[in-house]
PDB file of C-alpha atoms in Angstrom:
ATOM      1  CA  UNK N   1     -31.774 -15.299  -4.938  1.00  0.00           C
ATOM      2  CA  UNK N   2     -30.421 -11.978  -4.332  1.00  0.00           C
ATOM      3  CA  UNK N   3     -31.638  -8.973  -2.749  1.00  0.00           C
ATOM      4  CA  UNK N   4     -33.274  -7.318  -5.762  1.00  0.00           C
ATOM      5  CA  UNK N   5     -34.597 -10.080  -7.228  1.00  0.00           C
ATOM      6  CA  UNK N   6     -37.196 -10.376  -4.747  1.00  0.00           C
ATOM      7  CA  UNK N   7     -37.996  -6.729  -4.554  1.00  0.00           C
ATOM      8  CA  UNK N   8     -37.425  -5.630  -7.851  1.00  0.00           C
ATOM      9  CA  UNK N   9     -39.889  -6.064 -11.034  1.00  0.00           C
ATOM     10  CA  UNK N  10     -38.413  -5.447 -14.769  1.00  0.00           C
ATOM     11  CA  UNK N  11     -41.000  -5.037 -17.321  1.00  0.00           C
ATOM     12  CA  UNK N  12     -41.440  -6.617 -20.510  1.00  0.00           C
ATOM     13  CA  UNK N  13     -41.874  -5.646 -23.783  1.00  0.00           C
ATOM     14  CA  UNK N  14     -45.827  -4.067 -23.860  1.00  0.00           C
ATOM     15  CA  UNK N  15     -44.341  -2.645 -20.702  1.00  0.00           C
ATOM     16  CA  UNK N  16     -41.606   0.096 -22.586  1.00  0.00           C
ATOM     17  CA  UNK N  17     -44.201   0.169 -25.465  1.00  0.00           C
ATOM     18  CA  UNK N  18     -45.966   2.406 -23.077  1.00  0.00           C
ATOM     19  CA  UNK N  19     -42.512   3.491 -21.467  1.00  0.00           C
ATOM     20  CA  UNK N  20     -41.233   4.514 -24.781  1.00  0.00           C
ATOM     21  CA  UNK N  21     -44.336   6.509 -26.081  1.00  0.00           C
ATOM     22  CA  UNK N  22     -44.981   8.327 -22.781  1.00  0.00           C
ATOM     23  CA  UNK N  23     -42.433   7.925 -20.262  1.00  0.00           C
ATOM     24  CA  UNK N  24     -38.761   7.726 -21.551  1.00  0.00           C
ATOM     25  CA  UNK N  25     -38.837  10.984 -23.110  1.00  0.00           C
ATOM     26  CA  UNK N  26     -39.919  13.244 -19.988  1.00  0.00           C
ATOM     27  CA  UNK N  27     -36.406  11.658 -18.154  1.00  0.00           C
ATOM     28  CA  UNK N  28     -34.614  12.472 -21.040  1.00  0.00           C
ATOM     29  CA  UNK N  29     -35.494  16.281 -20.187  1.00  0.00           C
ATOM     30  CA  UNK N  30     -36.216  15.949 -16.810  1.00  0.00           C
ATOM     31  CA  UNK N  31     -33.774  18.179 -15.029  1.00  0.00           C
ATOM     32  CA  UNK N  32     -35.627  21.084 -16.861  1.00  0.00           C
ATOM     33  CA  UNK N  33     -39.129  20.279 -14.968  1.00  0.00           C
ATOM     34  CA  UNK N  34     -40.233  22.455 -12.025  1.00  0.00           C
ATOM     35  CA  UNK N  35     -36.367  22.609 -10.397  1.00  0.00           C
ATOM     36  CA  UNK N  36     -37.325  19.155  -9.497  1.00  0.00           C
ATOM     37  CA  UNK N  37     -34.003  17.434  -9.656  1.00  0.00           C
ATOM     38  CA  UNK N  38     -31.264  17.010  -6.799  1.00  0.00           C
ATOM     39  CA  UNK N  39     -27.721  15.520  -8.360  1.00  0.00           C
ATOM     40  CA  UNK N  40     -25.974  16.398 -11.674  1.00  0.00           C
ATOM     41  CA  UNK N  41     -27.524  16.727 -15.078  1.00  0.00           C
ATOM     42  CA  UNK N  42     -25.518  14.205 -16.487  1.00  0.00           C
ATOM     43  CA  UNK N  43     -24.929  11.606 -13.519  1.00  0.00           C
ATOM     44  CA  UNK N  44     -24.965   8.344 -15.299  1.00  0.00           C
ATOM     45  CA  UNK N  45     -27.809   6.596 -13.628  1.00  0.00           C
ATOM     46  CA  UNK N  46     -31.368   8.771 -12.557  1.00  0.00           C
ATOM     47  CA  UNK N  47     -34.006   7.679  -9.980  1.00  0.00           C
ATOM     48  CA  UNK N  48     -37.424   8.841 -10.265  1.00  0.00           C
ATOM     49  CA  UNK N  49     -39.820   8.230  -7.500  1.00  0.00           C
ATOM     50  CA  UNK N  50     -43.429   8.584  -7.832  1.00  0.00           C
ATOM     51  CA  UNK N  51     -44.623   9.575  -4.483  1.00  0.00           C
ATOM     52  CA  UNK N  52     -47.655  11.523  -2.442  1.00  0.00           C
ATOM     53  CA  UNK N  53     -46.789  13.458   0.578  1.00  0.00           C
ATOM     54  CA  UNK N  54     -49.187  11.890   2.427  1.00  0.00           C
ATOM     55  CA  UNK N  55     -47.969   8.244   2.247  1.00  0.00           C
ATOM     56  CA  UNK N  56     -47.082   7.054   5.184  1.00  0.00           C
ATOM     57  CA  UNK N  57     -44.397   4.364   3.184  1.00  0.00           C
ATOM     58  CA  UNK N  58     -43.192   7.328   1.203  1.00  0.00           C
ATOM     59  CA  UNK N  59     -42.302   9.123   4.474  1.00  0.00           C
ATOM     60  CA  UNK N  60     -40.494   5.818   5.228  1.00  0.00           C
ATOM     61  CA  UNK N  61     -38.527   7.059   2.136  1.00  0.00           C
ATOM     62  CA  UNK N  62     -37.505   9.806   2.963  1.00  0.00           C
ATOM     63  CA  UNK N  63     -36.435   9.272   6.725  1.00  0.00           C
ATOM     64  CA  UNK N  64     -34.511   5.712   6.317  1.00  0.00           C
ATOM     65  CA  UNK N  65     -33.198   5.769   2.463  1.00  0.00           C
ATOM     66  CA  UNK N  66     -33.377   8.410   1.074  1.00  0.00           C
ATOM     67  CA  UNK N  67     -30.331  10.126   3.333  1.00  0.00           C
ATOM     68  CA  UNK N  68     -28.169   7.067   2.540  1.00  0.00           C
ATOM     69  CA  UNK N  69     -29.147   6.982  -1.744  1.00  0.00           C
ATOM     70  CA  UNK N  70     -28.264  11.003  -1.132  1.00  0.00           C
ATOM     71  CA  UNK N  71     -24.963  10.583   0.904  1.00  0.00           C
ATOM     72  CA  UNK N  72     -23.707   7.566  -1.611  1.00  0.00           C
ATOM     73  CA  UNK N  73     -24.778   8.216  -4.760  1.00  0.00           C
ATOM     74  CA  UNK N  74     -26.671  11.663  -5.920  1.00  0.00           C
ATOM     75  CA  UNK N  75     -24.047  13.962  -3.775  1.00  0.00           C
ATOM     76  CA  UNK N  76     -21.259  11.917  -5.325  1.00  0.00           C
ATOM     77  CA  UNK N  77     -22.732  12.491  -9.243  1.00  0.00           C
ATOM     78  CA  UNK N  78     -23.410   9.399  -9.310  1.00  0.00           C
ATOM     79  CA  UNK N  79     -27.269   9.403  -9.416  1.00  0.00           C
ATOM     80  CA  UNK N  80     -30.219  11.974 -10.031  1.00  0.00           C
ATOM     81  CA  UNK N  81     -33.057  12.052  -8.441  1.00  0.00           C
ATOM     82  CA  UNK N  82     -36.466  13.626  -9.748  1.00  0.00           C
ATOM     83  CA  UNK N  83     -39.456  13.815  -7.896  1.00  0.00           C
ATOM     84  CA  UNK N  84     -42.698  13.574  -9.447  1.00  0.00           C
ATOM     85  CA  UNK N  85     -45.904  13.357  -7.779  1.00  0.00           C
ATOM     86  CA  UNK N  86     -48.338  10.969  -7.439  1.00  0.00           C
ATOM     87  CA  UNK N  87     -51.520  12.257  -5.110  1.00  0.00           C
ATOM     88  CA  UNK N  88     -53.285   8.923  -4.570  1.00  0.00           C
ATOM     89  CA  UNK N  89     -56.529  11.378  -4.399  1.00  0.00           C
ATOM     90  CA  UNK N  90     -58.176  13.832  -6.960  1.00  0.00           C
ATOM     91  CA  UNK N  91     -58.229  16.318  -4.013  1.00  0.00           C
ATOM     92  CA  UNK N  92     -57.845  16.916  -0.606  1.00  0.00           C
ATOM     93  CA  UNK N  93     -54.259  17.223   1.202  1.00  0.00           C
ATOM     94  CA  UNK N  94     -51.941  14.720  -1.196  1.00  0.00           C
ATOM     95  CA  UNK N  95     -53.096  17.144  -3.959  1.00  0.00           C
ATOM     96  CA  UNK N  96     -52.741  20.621  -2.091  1.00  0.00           C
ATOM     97  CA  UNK N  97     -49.103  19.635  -0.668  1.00  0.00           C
ATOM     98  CA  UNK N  98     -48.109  18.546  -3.943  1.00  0.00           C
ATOM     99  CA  UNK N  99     -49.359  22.464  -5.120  1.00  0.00           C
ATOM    100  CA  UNK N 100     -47.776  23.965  -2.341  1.00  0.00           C
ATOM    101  CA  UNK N 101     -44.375  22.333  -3.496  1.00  0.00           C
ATOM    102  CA  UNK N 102     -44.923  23.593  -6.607  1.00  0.00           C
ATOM    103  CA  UNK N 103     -45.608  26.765  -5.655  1.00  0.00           C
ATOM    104  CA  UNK N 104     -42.407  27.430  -4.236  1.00  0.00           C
ATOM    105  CA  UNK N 105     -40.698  25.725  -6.957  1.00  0.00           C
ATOM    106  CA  UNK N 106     -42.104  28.867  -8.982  1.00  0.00           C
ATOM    107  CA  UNK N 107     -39.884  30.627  -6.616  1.00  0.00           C
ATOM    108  CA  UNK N 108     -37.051  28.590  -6.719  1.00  0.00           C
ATOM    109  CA  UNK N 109     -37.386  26.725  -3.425  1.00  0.00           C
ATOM    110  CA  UNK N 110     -39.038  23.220  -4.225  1.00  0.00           C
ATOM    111  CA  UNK N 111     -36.378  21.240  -2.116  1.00  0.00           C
ATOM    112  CA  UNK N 112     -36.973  23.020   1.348  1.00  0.00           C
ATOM    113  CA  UNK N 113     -41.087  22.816   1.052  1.00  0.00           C
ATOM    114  CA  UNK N 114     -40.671  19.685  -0.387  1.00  0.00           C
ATOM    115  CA  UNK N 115     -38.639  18.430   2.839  1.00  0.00           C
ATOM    116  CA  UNK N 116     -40.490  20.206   5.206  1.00  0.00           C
ATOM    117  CA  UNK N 117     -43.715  19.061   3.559  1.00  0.00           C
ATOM    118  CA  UNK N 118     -42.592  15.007   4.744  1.00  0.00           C
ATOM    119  CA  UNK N 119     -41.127  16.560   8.259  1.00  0.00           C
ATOM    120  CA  UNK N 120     -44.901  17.951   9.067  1.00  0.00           C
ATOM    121  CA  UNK N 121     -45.690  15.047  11.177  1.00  0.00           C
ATOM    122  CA  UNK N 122     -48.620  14.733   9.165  1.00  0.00           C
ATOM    123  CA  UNK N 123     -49.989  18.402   9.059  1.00  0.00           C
ATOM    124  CA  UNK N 124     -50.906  19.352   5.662  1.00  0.00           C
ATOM    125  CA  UNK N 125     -53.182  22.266   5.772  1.00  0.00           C
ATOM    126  CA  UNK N 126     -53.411  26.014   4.236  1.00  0.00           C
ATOM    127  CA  UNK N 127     -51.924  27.167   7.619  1.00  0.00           C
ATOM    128  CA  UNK N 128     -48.813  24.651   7.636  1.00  0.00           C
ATOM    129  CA  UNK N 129     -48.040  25.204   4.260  1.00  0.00           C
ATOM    130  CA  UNK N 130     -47.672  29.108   4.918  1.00  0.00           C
ATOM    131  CA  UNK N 131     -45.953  28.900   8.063  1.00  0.00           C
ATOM    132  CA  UNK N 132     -43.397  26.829   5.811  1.00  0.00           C
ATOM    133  CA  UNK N 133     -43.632  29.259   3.351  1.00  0.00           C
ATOM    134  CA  UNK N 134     -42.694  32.381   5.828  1.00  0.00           C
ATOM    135  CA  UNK N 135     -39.841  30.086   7.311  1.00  0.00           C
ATOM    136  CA  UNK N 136     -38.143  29.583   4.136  1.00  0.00           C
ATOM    137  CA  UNK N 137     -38.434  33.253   3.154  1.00  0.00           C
ATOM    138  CA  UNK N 138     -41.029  32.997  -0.099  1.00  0.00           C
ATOM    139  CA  UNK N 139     -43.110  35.637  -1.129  1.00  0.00           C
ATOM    140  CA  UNK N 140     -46.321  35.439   0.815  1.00  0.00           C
ATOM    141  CA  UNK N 141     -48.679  37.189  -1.066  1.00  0.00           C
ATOM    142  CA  UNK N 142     -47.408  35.079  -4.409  1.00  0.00           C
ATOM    143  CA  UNK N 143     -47.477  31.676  -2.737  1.00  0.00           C
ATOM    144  CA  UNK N 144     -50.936  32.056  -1.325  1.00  0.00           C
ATOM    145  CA  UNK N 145     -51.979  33.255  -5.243  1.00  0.00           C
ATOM    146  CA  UNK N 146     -50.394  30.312  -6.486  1.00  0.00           C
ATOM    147  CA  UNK N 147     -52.269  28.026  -3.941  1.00  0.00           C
ATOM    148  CA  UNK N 148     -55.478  29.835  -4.456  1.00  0.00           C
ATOM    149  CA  UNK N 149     -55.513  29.746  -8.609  1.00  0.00           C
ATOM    150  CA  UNK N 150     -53.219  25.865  -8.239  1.00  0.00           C
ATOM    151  CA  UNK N 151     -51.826  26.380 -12.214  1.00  0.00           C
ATOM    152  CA  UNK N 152     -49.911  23.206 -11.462  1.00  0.00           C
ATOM    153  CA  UNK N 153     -53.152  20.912 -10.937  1.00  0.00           C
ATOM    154  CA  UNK N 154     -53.006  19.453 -14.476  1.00  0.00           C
ATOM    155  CA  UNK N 155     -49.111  19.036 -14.490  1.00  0.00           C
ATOM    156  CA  UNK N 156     -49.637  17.085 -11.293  1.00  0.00           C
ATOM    157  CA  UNK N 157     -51.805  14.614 -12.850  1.00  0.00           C
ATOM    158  CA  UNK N 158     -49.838  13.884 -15.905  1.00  0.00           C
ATOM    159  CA  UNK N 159     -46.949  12.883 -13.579  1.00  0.00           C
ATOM    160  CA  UNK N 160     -49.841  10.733 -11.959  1.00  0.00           C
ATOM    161  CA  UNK N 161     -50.538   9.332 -15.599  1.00  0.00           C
ATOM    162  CA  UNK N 162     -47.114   9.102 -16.576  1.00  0.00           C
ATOM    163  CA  UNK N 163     -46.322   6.952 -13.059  1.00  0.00           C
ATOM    164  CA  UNK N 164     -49.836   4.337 -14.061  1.00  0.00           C
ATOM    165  CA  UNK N 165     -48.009   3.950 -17.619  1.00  0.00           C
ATOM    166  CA  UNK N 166     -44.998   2.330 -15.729  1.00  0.00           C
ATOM    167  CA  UNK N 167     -47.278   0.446 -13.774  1.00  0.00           C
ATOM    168  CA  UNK N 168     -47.889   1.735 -10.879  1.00  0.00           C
ATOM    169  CA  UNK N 169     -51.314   2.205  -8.845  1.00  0.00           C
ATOM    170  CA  UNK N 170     -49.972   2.814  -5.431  1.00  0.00           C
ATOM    171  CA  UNK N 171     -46.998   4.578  -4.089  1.00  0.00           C
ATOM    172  CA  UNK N 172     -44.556   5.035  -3.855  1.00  0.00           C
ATOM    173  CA  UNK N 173     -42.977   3.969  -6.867  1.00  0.00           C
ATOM    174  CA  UNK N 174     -39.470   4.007  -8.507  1.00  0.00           C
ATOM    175  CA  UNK N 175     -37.759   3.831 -11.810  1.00  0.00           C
ATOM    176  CA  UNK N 176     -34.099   3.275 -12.609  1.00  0.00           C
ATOM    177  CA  UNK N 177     -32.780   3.601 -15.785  1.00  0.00           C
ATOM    178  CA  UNK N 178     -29.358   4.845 -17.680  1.00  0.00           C
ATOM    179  CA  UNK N 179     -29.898   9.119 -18.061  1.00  0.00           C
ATOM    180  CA  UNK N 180     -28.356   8.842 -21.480  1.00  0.00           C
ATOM    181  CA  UNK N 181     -29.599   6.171 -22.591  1.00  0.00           C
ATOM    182  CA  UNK N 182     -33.557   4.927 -23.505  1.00  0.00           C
ATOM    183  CA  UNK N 183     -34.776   1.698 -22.082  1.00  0.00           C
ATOM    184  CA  UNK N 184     -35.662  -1.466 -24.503  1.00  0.00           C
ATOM    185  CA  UNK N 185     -36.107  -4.573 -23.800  1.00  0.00           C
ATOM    186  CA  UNK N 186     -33.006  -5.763 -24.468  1.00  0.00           C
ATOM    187  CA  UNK N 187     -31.904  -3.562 -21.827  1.00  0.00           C
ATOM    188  CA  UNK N 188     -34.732  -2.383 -19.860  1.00  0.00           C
ATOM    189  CA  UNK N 189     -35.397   0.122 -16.793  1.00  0.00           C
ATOM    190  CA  UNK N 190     -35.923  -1.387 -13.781  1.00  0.00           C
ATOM    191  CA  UNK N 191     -39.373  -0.632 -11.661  1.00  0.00           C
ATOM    192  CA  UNK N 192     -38.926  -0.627  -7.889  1.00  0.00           C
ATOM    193  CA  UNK N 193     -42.348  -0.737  -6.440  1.00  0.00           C
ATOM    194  CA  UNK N 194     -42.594   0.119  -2.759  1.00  0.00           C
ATOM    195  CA  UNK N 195     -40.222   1.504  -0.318  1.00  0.00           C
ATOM    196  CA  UNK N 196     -37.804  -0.860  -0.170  1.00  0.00           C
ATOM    197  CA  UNK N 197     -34.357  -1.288   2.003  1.00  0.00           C
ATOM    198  CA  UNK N 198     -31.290   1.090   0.934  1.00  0.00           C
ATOM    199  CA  UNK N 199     -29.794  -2.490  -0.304  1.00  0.00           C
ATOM    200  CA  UNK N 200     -32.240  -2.860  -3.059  1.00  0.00           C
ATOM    201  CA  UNK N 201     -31.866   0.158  -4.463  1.00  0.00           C
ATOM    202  CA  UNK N 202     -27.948  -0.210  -3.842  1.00  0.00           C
ATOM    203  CA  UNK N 203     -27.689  -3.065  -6.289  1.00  0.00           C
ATOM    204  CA  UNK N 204     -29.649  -2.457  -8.865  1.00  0.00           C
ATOM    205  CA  UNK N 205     -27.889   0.983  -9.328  1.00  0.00           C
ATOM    206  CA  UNK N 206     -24.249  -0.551  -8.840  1.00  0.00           C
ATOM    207  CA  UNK N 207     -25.661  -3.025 -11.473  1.00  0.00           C
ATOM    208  CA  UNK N 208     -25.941   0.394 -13.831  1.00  0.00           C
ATOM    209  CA  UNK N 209     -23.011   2.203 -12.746  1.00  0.00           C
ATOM    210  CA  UNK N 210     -21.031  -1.088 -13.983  1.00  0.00           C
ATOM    211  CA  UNK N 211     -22.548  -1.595 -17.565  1.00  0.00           C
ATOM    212  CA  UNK N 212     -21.149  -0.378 -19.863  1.00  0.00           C
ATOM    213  CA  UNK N 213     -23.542   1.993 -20.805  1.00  0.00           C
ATOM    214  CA  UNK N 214     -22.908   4.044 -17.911  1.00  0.00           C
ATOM    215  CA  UNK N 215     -20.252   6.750 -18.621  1.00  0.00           C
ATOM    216  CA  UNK N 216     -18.959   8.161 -15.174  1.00  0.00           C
ATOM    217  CA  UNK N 217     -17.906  11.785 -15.558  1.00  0.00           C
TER     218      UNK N 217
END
């Protein structure tokens, strides 16, 4: 048995019904989405993790595989990576930090409030987010607007709904599939569901990067 077959769960066919109707189609225009993308457009392979900033697993994410999927695959155009959120509550901090990102995605810094959101050591409040805010040079007075009014609440939630149609309840979650290419099940994407070891994730997406599906620019 190999590494991915114990971690890794493929889904059958009522599976990408739902996939198909709801889910395919937002990675096919992913990179577009709230600057919420790190890797090439057209890298051959894209990883989208469902997560909530206040999961302790998905922190485990971000500080033990994350760097290495980074290092190996997305900075070599290999792999994109979207983010999409997941709060695992209908309020309280999961949902706020999840605004806050958003909020300085409106002002083109997602990336450094998403990373400093996980590198809080668990402080997710109004005060935190600002202080991030201030550090990464966004305009005050529009961030705390845009956490005040929270336009982003229902956009948040359909990632939630589009991360339960792949089967998910918990986070966080991952799905692999070809960018260019829609999963069936004949050739399905593959659901990753937990934060698993670098060498799951390593297989599966040499697995992709060797089909020959998977054009390599």
């Amino acid at each position: 048995m190999t590494v991915a077959t114990r971690w890794v769960l493929r889904a059958g066919a009522p599976f990408f019904f739902l996939l198909l109707v709801g889910g395919s189609a937002v990675a096919a225009t992913a990179p577009a989405v709230d600057n919420r993308m790190r890797g090439k457009a057209d890298a051959p392979v894209t990883l989208i993790e469902y997560s909530d900033f206040t999961c302790g697993y998905c922190l485990k994410f971000f500080k033990e595989t994350w760097p290495k999927i980074q290092t190996r695959y997305v900075e070599t155009g290999k792999v994109r990576f979207l983010y999409k959120d997941y709060p695992r509550a209908d309020q309280g901090p999961g949902l706020t930090a999840a605004i806050a990102a958003r909020c300085a995605g409106d002002q083109g810094a997602y990336w450094p409030m998403h990373d400093r959101l996980f590198a809080a050591d668990g402080r997710l409040d109004v005060d935190t987010y600002s202080q991030h805010a201030k550090t990464i040079g966004l305009n005050q007075s529009l961030f705390r607007q845009c956490l005040r009014d929270a336009p982003h609440v229902k956009a948040i939630f359909q990632d939630r709904d589009e991360a339960n149609s792949w089967g998910f309840h918990g986070t966080p979650g991952f799905v692999l599939m070809r960018t260019t290419q829609q999963p069936t099940t004949k050739d399905p994407a593959i659901a990753i569901p937990g934060a698993f070891p670098f060498e799951a994730f390593e297989e599966e997406i040499e697995k992709l990067l060797a089909s020959p599906g998977a054009k390599q620019n």
